[in-house]
Amino acid sequence: MHKEDIYDVTIIGGGPAGMYAAFYAGMREMKVKLIEGKDRLGGFLHTYSDKTIWDVGGVPPMKCSRLIEWLVQQATTFDPTVVLNRSVDRFTRLDNGLFALHTDEGELHYTRSIIIAIGRGIAEVQRLEMEEAIEYERSNLHYTLQSLERFTGKHVLISGGGNSAVDWAIELAEQAETVTVVHRQSEFRAMERNVKYMKNIADVRTPYQITRLHGNGDRIHQVVITHVDTGENVLLEVDEIVVSHGYTSHVSGLARCGLEMSEGMIVMSQLAETNVPGIFSAGDCATHESKVRLIAGAFNDAIVAVNSAKQYLNPKAPKMAYVSSHNDIFREKNRHITGC
């Protein structure tokens, strides 16, 4: 092991929390490595890259794909070492106090502290629980949407009751001829304002669920929905179906390395500390009493985790970085931007 191979902090996960942690750790002049299991940064945001994001502070509404671009640009401001296509399976603490991170490729990465920001882990979509559904997944049965254009002028059925289902209904209402939303519960698990707006622009059926698919060749052309309480059946003509029943998350083998877990998430303190000294957490993979599950909340988690990691390495270090307008590390970068 060479000294240059040892990092102050290694961030596991390249979603919003991990990327902002990489940026903020650079502000704190830490030597940073970021390890991401996929072939690109962005994490779970790529599953709805064409959706419009409204609730990130200080930026206008934009497509998620554009937000990813900005986050990546910010994350690489201080040239962290970025390792893609590598999943960290486990970690061990060495006799000298360092951590060794073990990847699925058999590599070892050495670090003085760790920030776990793996989001939802390896997320798998919850598919429609009907045997015949798989026959139509290559045609007009969708679990994620990459382009809204294909829905122009179509009769679209959306099944689901969370924020994603409601958001897609609002987005697709501008493209489609009609949008029908079915949810097996009477209440939606989504932002109240958006639910109210959706009910004004879409045909909302509750509590209903999809019970039968009628295909014409390799495409679905009719769907039977059934009232959960009365058993009443309704036949709908459809062109496209969007199933938004959420995801199941399989957090990596890190959970087996002594981390305290609660309902599949890493337990952390208000200072982003886990039960293992030197290991911190941020984003959707973590939980505490005041947790905010928004992209904006992931940024705050990242800041707290980095500050705690910095003080873990150097208890005499300031509790937080100076704001960017007063931080000397930006002085040269500002010259490049302003030309003076």
Tab-separated table of C-alpha atoms in Angstrom:
chain	number	residue	atom	x	y	z
A	1	MET	CA	0.000	0.000	0.000
A	2	HIS	CA	1.434	3.353	-1.087
A	3	LYS	CA	0.632	6.618	0.665
A	4	GLU	CA	-0.886	8.029	-2.524
A	5	ASP	CA	-3.396	5.174	-2.536
A	6	ILE	CA	-4.897	6.286	0.791
A	7	TYR	CA	-7.806	8.749	0.697
A	8	ASP	CA	-9.173	10.979	3.431
A	9	VAL	CA	-12.720	9.970	2.562
A	10	THR	CA	-14.189	7.476	0.142
A	11	ILE	CA	-17.799	8.018	-0.865
A	12	ILE	CA	-19.743	4.928	-1.877
A	13	GLY	CA	-22.525	5.865	-4.278
A	14	GLY	CA	-22.759	8.420	-7.081
A	15	GLY	CA	-26.284	9.748	-6.680
A	16	PRO	CA	-27.197	13.282	-5.488
A	17	ALA	CA	-25.914	12.713	-1.933
A	18	GLY	CA	-22.662	11.116	-3.072
A	19	MET	CA	-21.958	13.732	-5.728
A	20	TYR	CA	-22.605	16.665	-3.408
A	21	ALA	CA	-20.466	15.014	-0.732
A	22	ALA	CA	-17.616	14.808	-3.250
A	23	PHE	CA	-17.954	18.529	-3.977
A	24	TYR	CA	-18.239	19.597	-0.346
A	25	ALA	CA	-15.323	17.382	0.727
A	26	GLY	CA	-13.277	19.171	-1.926
A	27	MET	CA	-14.228	22.472	-0.292
A	28	ARG	CA	-12.822	21.036	2.920
A	29	GLU	CA	-9.576	20.161	1.107
A	30	MET	CA	-9.982	16.442	1.632
A	31	LYS	CA	-8.532	13.835	-0.689
A	32	VAL	CA	-11.663	12.256	-2.154
A	33	LYS	CA	-12.547	9.046	-3.958
A	34	LEU	CA	-16.056	8.337	-5.256
A	35	ILE	CA	-17.040	4.745	-6.112
A	36	GLU	CA	-20.202	4.098	-8.159
A	37	GLY	CA	-21.575	0.690	-9.113
A	38	LYS	CA	-23.030	1.815	-12.455
A	39	ASP	CA	-21.216	3.067	-15.532
A	40	ARG	CA	-22.183	6.703	-14.910
A	41	LEU	CA	-22.899	9.090	-12.076
A	42	GLY	CA	-26.466	10.051	-11.235
A	43	GLY	CA	-27.777	7.048	-9.358
A	44	PHE	CA	-31.526	6.554	-9.124
A	45	LEU	CA	-32.177	9.852	-10.925
A	46	HIS	CA	-31.595	8.053	-14.234
A	47	THR	CA	-34.812	6.044	-13.730
A	48	TYR	CA	-36.877	9.186	-14.391
A	49	SER	CA	-34.474	11.258	-16.473
A	50	ASP	CA	-37.286	12.807	-18.538
A	51	LYS	CA	-39.302	13.976	-15.520
A	52	THR	CA	-39.343	17.658	-14.573
A	53	ILE	CA	-37.823	18.421	-11.155
A	54	TRP	CA	-39.255	21.414	-9.280
A	55	ASP	CA	-38.105	21.139	-5.682
A	56	VAL	CA	-34.344	21.706	-5.738
A	57	GLY	CA	-33.538	25.021	-4.084
A	58	GLY	CA	-32.250	27.876	-6.207
A	59	VAL	CA	-32.672	26.292	-9.644
A	60	PRO	CA	-35.615	26.565	-12.054
A	61	PRO	CA	-37.743	23.534	-12.973
A	62	MET	CA	-35.742	21.294	-15.299
A	63	LYS	CA	-35.590	17.811	-16.741
A	64	CYS	CA	-33.898	15.393	-14.393
A	65	SER	CA	-31.325	14.576	-17.088
A	66	ARG	CA	-30.218	18.215	-17.046
A	67	LEU	CA	-30.024	18.231	-13.250
A	68	ILE	CA	-27.760	15.172	-13.412
A	69	GLU	CA	-25.420	17.030	-15.784
A	70	TRP	CA	-25.145	19.955	-13.380
A	71	LEU	CA	-24.584	17.704	-10.382
A	72	VAL	CA	-21.815	15.805	-12.177
A	73	GLN	CA	-20.150	19.074	-13.170
A	74	GLN	CA	-20.278	20.292	-9.579
A	75	ALA	CA	-19.109	16.964	-8.132
A	76	THR	CA	-15.934	17.008	-10.222
A	77	THR	CA	-14.990	20.611	-9.339
A	78	PHE	CA	-12.030	19.527	-7.204
A	79	ASP	CA	-11.004	16.536	-9.333
A	80	PRO	CA	-11.933	13.650	-7.047
A	81	THR	CA	-10.905	10.176	-8.105
A	82	VAL	CA	-14.026	8.622	-9.639
A	83	VAL	CA	-14.303	4.848	-9.979
A	84	LEU	CA	-17.239	3.516	-12.044
A	85	ASN	CA	-18.601	0.003	-12.557
A	86	ARG	CA	-17.446	-1.115	-9.129
A	87	SER	CA	-19.661	-2.220	-6.241
A	88	VAL	CA	-18.285	-2.235	-2.712
A	89	ASP	CA	-19.250	-5.576	-1.157
A	90	ARG	CA	-17.764	-5.113	2.291
A	91	PHE	CA	-15.214	-3.215	4.351
A	92	THR	CA	-12.656	-4.196	6.952
A	93	ARG	CA	-10.704	-2.093	9.421
A	94	LEU	CA	-6.953	-2.645	9.355
A	95	ASP	CA	-4.625	-2.676	12.357
A	96	ASN	CA	-3.425	0.830	11.491
A	97	GLY	CA	-6.997	2.200	11.682
A	98	LEU	CA	-7.516	2.513	7.937
A	99	PHE	CA	-10.475	0.974	6.170
A	100	ALA	CA	-10.085	-1.425	3.256
A	101	LEU	CA	-13.023	-1.449	0.852
A	102	HIS	CA	-13.499	-4.699	-1.066
A	103	THR	CA	-15.198	-4.488	-4.487
A	104	ASP	CA	-16.980	-7.100	-6.557
A	105	GLU	CA	-13.951	-7.154	-8.865
A	106	GLY	CA	-11.623	-8.129	-6.012
A	107	GLU	CA	-10.018	-4.696	-5.770
A	108	LEU	CA	-9.032	-3.001	-2.529
A	109	HIS	CA	-9.478	0.703	-1.863
A	110	TYR	CA	-7.903	2.262	1.227
A	111	THR	CA	-9.414	5.182	3.090
A	112	ARG	CA	-9.352	6.941	6.434
A	113	SER	CA	-13.124	7.462	6.526
A	114	ILE	CA	-16.193	6.370	4.583
A	115	ILE	CA	-19.443	8.034	3.556
A	116	ILE	CA	-22.088	5.550	2.452
A	117	ALA	CA	-24.481	7.181	-0.018
A	118	ILE	CA	-25.801	4.196	-1.951
A	119	GLY	CA	-29.339	5.538	-2.183
A	120	ARG	CA	-31.834	2.741	-2.606
A	121	GLY	CA	-29.089	0.241	-3.188
A	122	ILE	CA	-29.643	-2.071	-6.120
A	123	ALA	CA	-33.241	-1.160	-6.882
A	124	GLU	CA	-35.558	-3.533	-8.729
A	125	VAL	CA	-38.834	-2.350	-10.172
A	126	GLN	CA	-42.020	-3.922	-8.774
A	127	ARG	CA	-43.582	-5.467	-11.834
A	128	LEU	CA	-47.248	-6.004	-12.501
A	129	GLU	CA	-48.121	-9.273	-10.753
A	130	MET	CA	-49.708	-10.973	-13.754
A	131	GLU	CA	-48.078	-13.782	-15.723
A	132	GLU	CA	-49.027	-12.346	-19.098
A	133	ALA	CA	-47.559	-8.907	-18.296
A	134	ILE	CA	-44.044	-9.880	-19.375
A	135	GLU	CA	-45.302	-10.467	-22.933
A	136	TYR	CA	-45.961	-6.761	-23.374
A	137	GLU	CA	-42.924	-5.213	-21.698
A	138	ARG	CA	-41.227	-4.696	-25.074
A	139	SER	CA	-44.214	-2.928	-26.574
A	140	ASN	CA	-46.665	-0.790	-24.588
A	141	LEU	CA	-46.277	-1.830	-20.943
A	142	HIS	CA	-43.794	0.500	-19.248
A	143	TYR	CA	-42.120	0.647	-15.828
A	144	THR	CA	-39.864	3.618	-16.540
A	145	LEU	CA	-40.248	6.403	-19.072
A	146	GLN	CA	-37.354	7.703	-21.130
A	147	SER	CA	-39.288	9.814	-23.619
A	148	LEU	CA	-42.683	11.474	-23.450
A	149	GLU	CA	-43.063	11.866	-27.211
A	150	ARG	CA	-44.297	8.317	-27.788
A	151	PHE	CA	-47.383	9.123	-25.682
A	152	THR	CA	-48.517	12.024	-27.873
A	153	GLY	CA	-52.191	11.653	-28.727
A	154	LYS	CA	-52.472	8.281	-26.932
A	155	HIS	CA	-54.910	6.896	-24.372
A	156	VAL	CA	-52.672	6.198	-21.375
A	157	LEU	CA	-53.399	4.185	-18.237
A	158	ILE	CA	-51.208	4.721	-15.164
A	159	SER	CA	-51.281	2.305	-12.221
A	160	GLY	CA	-49.837	3.504	-8.926
A	161	GLY	CA	-50.372	5.804	-5.980
A	162	GLY	CA	-47.007	7.346	-5.113
A	163	ASN	CA	-45.263	10.541	-6.142
A	164	SER	CA	-43.898	9.020	-9.343
A	165	ALA	CA	-47.330	7.878	-10.550
A	166	VAL	CA	-48.838	11.285	-9.816
A	167	ASP	CA	-45.921	13.137	-11.431
A	168	TRP	CA	-46.154	11.005	-14.570
A	169	ALA	CA	-49.895	11.647	-14.786
A	170	ILE	CA	-49.286	15.393	-14.718
A	171	GLU	CA	-46.444	15.188	-17.250
A	172	LEU	CA	-48.299	12.895	-19.651
A	173	ALA	CA	-51.531	14.898	-19.514
A	174	GLU	CA	-49.773	17.498	-21.675
A	175	GLN	CA	-48.874	14.896	-24.318
A	176	ALA	CA	-51.592	12.264	-24.275
A	177	GLU	CA	-55.152	12.344	-25.553
A	178	THR	CA	-56.392	10.971	-22.214
A	179	VAL	CA	-54.775	9.867	-18.954
A	180	THR	CA	-56.492	7.470	-16.567
A	181	VAL	CA	-54.964	6.759	-13.151
A	182	VAL	CA	-55.910	3.697	-11.083
A	183	HIS	CA	-54.813	3.096	-7.503
A	184	ARG	CA	-55.852	0.248	-5.242
A	185	GLN	CA	-56.098	2.582	-2.229
A	186	SER	CA	-58.497	5.481	-1.787
A	187	GLU	CA	-55.708	7.884	-0.812
A	188	PHE	CA	-52.515	8.685	-2.738
A	189	ARG	CA	-49.080	8.649	-1.109
A	190	ALA	CA	-47.956	11.809	-2.857
A	191	MET	CA	-47.719	15.575	-2.384
A	192	GLU	CA	-51.214	16.930	-1.712
A	193	ARG	CA	-50.901	19.805	-4.177
A	194	ASN	CA	-49.935	17.486	-7.016
A	195	VAL	CA	-52.709	15.006	-6.206
A	196	LYS	CA	-55.275	17.798	-6.310
A	197	TYR	CA	-53.942	19.036	-9.645
A	198	MET	CA	-53.854	15.504	-11.095
A	199	LYS	CA	-57.524	14.973	-10.232
A	200	ASN	CA	-58.393	18.067	-12.268
A	201	ILE	CA	-56.633	16.922	-15.431
A	202	ALA	CA	-56.868	13.110	-15.355
A	203	ASP	CA	-59.538	10.454	-14.923
A	204	VAL	CA	-58.753	9.059	-11.459
A	205	ARG	CA	-60.267	5.705	-10.422
A	206	THR	CA	-59.919	4.553	-6.795
A	207	PRO	CA	-59.841	2.035	-5.264
A	208	TYR	CA	-59.236	0.030	-8.463
A	209	GLN	CA	-56.503	-2.309	-9.634
A	210	ILE	CA	-55.601	-3.934	-12.931
A	211	THR	CA	-56.906	-7.510	-13.065
A	212	ARG	CA	-56.733	-8.485	-16.740
A	213	LEU	CA	-54.847	-7.543	-19.887
A	214	HIS	CA	-56.299	-8.077	-23.360
A	215	GLY	CA	-53.720	-8.161	-26.107
A	216	ASN	CA	-53.888	-7.749	-29.848
A	217	GLY	CA	-50.686	-9.334	-31.110
A	218	ASP	CA	-47.788	-8.085	-29.001
A	219	ARG	CA	-49.635	-5.021	-27.694
A	220	ILE	CA	-52.246	-4.466	-25.000
A	221	HIS	CA	-55.395	-2.821	-26.340
A	222	GLN	CA	-57.800	-3.320	-23.435
A	223	VAL	CA	-57.455	-3.522	-19.661
A	224	VAL	CA	-59.909	-4.720	-17.049
A	225	ILE	CA	-59.781	-2.831	-13.758
A	226	THR	CA	-61.640	-4.115	-10.717
A	227	HIS	CA	-63.021	-2.187	-7.755
A	228	VAL	CA	-61.203	-3.464	-4.676
A	229	ASP	CA	-64.268	-3.366	-2.417
A	230	THR	CA	-67.229	-4.176	-4.674
A	231	GLY	CA	-65.584	-6.380	-7.305
A	232	GLU	CA	-67.070	-4.269	-10.104
A	233	ASN	CA	-65.189	-4.693	-13.403
A	234	VAL	CA	-64.577	-1.880	-15.879
A	235	LEU	CA	-63.152	-2.396	-19.380
A	236	LEU	CA	-60.819	0.368	-20.628
A	237	GLU	CA	-59.436	0.946	-24.115
A	238	VAL	CA	-55.726	1.785	-23.891
A	239	ASP	CA	-52.764	2.548	-26.120
A	240	GLU	CA	-50.047	2.644	-23.443
A	241	ILE	CA	-49.792	1.449	-19.827
A	242	VAL	CA	-47.429	2.842	-17.198
A	243	VAL	CA	-46.984	0.762	-14.025
A	244	SER	CA	-45.527	2.775	-11.142
A	245	HIS	CA	-45.685	0.460	-8.141
A	246	GLY	CA	-42.339	1.477	-6.685
A	247	TYR	CA	-39.091	-0.404	-6.213
A	248	THR	CA	-37.699	-3.042	-3.917
A	249	SER	CA	-34.267	-2.185	-2.602
A	250	HIS	CA	-31.441	-4.601	-1.903
A	251	VAL	CA	-28.751	-2.769	0.031
A	252	SER	CA	-25.356	-4.258	-0.725
A	253	GLY	CA	-23.313	-6.505	1.540
A	254	LEU	CA	-22.260	-3.423	3.525
A	255	ALA	CA	-25.241	-4.107	5.780
A	256	ARG	CA	-23.547	-7.310	6.898
A	257	CYS	CA	-20.422	-5.512	8.099
A	258	GLY	CA	-21.752	-4.514	11.501
A	259	LEU	CA	-23.795	-1.464	10.544
A	260	GLU	CA	-26.960	-0.910	12.550
A	261	MET	CA	-29.999	-1.134	10.279
A	262	SER	CA	-33.683	-0.256	10.601
A	263	GLU	CA	-36.240	-1.364	8.005
A	264	GLY	CA	-33.528	-1.855	5.425
A	265	MET	CA	-31.844	1.506	6.013
A	266	ILE	CA	-28.647	2.493	7.792
A	267	VAL	CA	-29.270	4.112	11.161
A	268	MET	CA	-27.377	7.364	11.558
A	269	SER	CA	-27.263	10.123	14.135
A	270	GLN	CA	-28.123	13.782	13.542
A	271	LEU	CA	-24.410	14.165	12.715
A	272	ALA	CA	-24.621	11.445	10.023
A	273	GLU	CA	-22.640	9.037	12.202
A	274	THR	CA	-23.262	5.293	11.972
A	275	ASN	CA	-22.570	2.937	14.849
A	276	VAL	CA	-19.101	2.268	13.370
A	277	PRO	CA	-16.616	5.106	14.121
A	278	GLY	CA	-15.267	6.635	10.931
A	279	ILE	CA	-18.245	5.585	8.809
A	280	PHE	CA	-20.947	8.095	7.966
A	281	SER	CA	-24.045	7.992	5.781
A	282	ALA	CA	-26.166	10.273	3.608
A	283	GLY	CA	-29.174	10.137	1.312
A	284	ASP	CA	-31.941	7.599	0.856
A	285	CYS	CA	-29.962	4.679	2.294
A	286	ALA	CA	-29.949	6.277	5.746
A	287	THR	CA	-32.528	7.160	8.356
A	288	HIS	CA	-32.878	9.284	11.480
A	289	GLU	CA	-35.745	11.023	13.264
A	290	SER	CA	-35.575	14.234	11.206
A	291	LYS	CA	-34.885	12.615	7.833
A	292	VAL	CA	-36.068	14.554	4.760
A	293	ARG	CA	-36.418	12.331	1.687
A	294	LEU	CA	-35.934	14.931	-1.012
A	295	ILE	CA	-32.967	15.679	-3.262
A	296	ALA	CA	-32.512	18.856	-1.217
A	297	GLY	CA	-32.425	16.727	1.927
A	298	ALA	CA	-29.715	14.532	0.395
A	299	PHE	CA	-27.539	17.625	-0.065
A	300	ASN	CA	-27.881	18.497	3.612
A	301	ASP	CA	-27.070	14.924	4.612
A	302	ALA	CA	-23.933	15.113	2.487
A	303	ILE	CA	-22.752	18.322	4.143
A	304	VAL	CA	-23.281	16.933	7.636
A	305	ALA	CA	-21.531	13.662	6.735
A	306	VAL	CA	-18.491	15.456	5.292
A	307	ASN	CA	-18.200	17.798	8.265
A	308	SER	CA	-18.378	14.849	10.648
A	309	ALA	CA	-15.790	12.936	8.636
A	310	LYS	CA	-13.488	15.959	8.661
A	311	GLN	CA	-13.701	16.257	12.445
A	312	TYR	CA	-13.249	12.512	12.827
A	313	LEU	CA	-9.936	12.862	10.982
A	314	ASN	CA	-8.978	16.091	12.721
A	315	PRO	CA	-10.926	17.003	15.867
A	316	LYS	CA	-9.418	20.518	15.746
A	317	ALA	CA	-10.802	21.210	12.269
A	318	PRO	CA	-13.604	23.792	11.947
A	319	LYS	CA	-17.064	22.275	12.246
A	320	MET	CA	-17.960	23.375	8.730
A	321	ALA	CA	-16.414	24.875	5.620
A	322	TYR	CA	-16.422	28.599	4.991
A	323	VAL	CA	-19.166	29.694	2.605
A	324	SER	CA	-17.979	29.775	-1.001
A	325	SER	CA	-17.789	33.583	-1.145
A	326	HIS	CA	-15.237	33.557	1.700
A	327	ASN	CA	-13.482	30.287	0.936
A	328	ASP	CA	-9.935	30.801	-0.360
A	329	ILE	CA	-10.145	27.568	-2.326
A	330	PHE	CA	-12.485	29.301	-4.805
A	331	ARG	CA	-10.314	32.365	-5.327
A	332	GLU	CA	-8.470	31.046	-8.385
A	333	LYS	CA	-11.615	29.442	-9.781
A	334	ASN	CA	-13.443	32.759	-9.484
A	335	ARG	CA	-10.711	34.420	-11.544
A	336	HIS	CA	-11.338	31.947	-14.368
A	337	ILE	CA	-15.065	32.680	-14.240
A	338	THR	CA	-14.898	36.488	-13.976
A	339	GLY	CA	-11.638	37.064	-15.783
A	340	CYS	CA	-10.278	39.240	-12.986
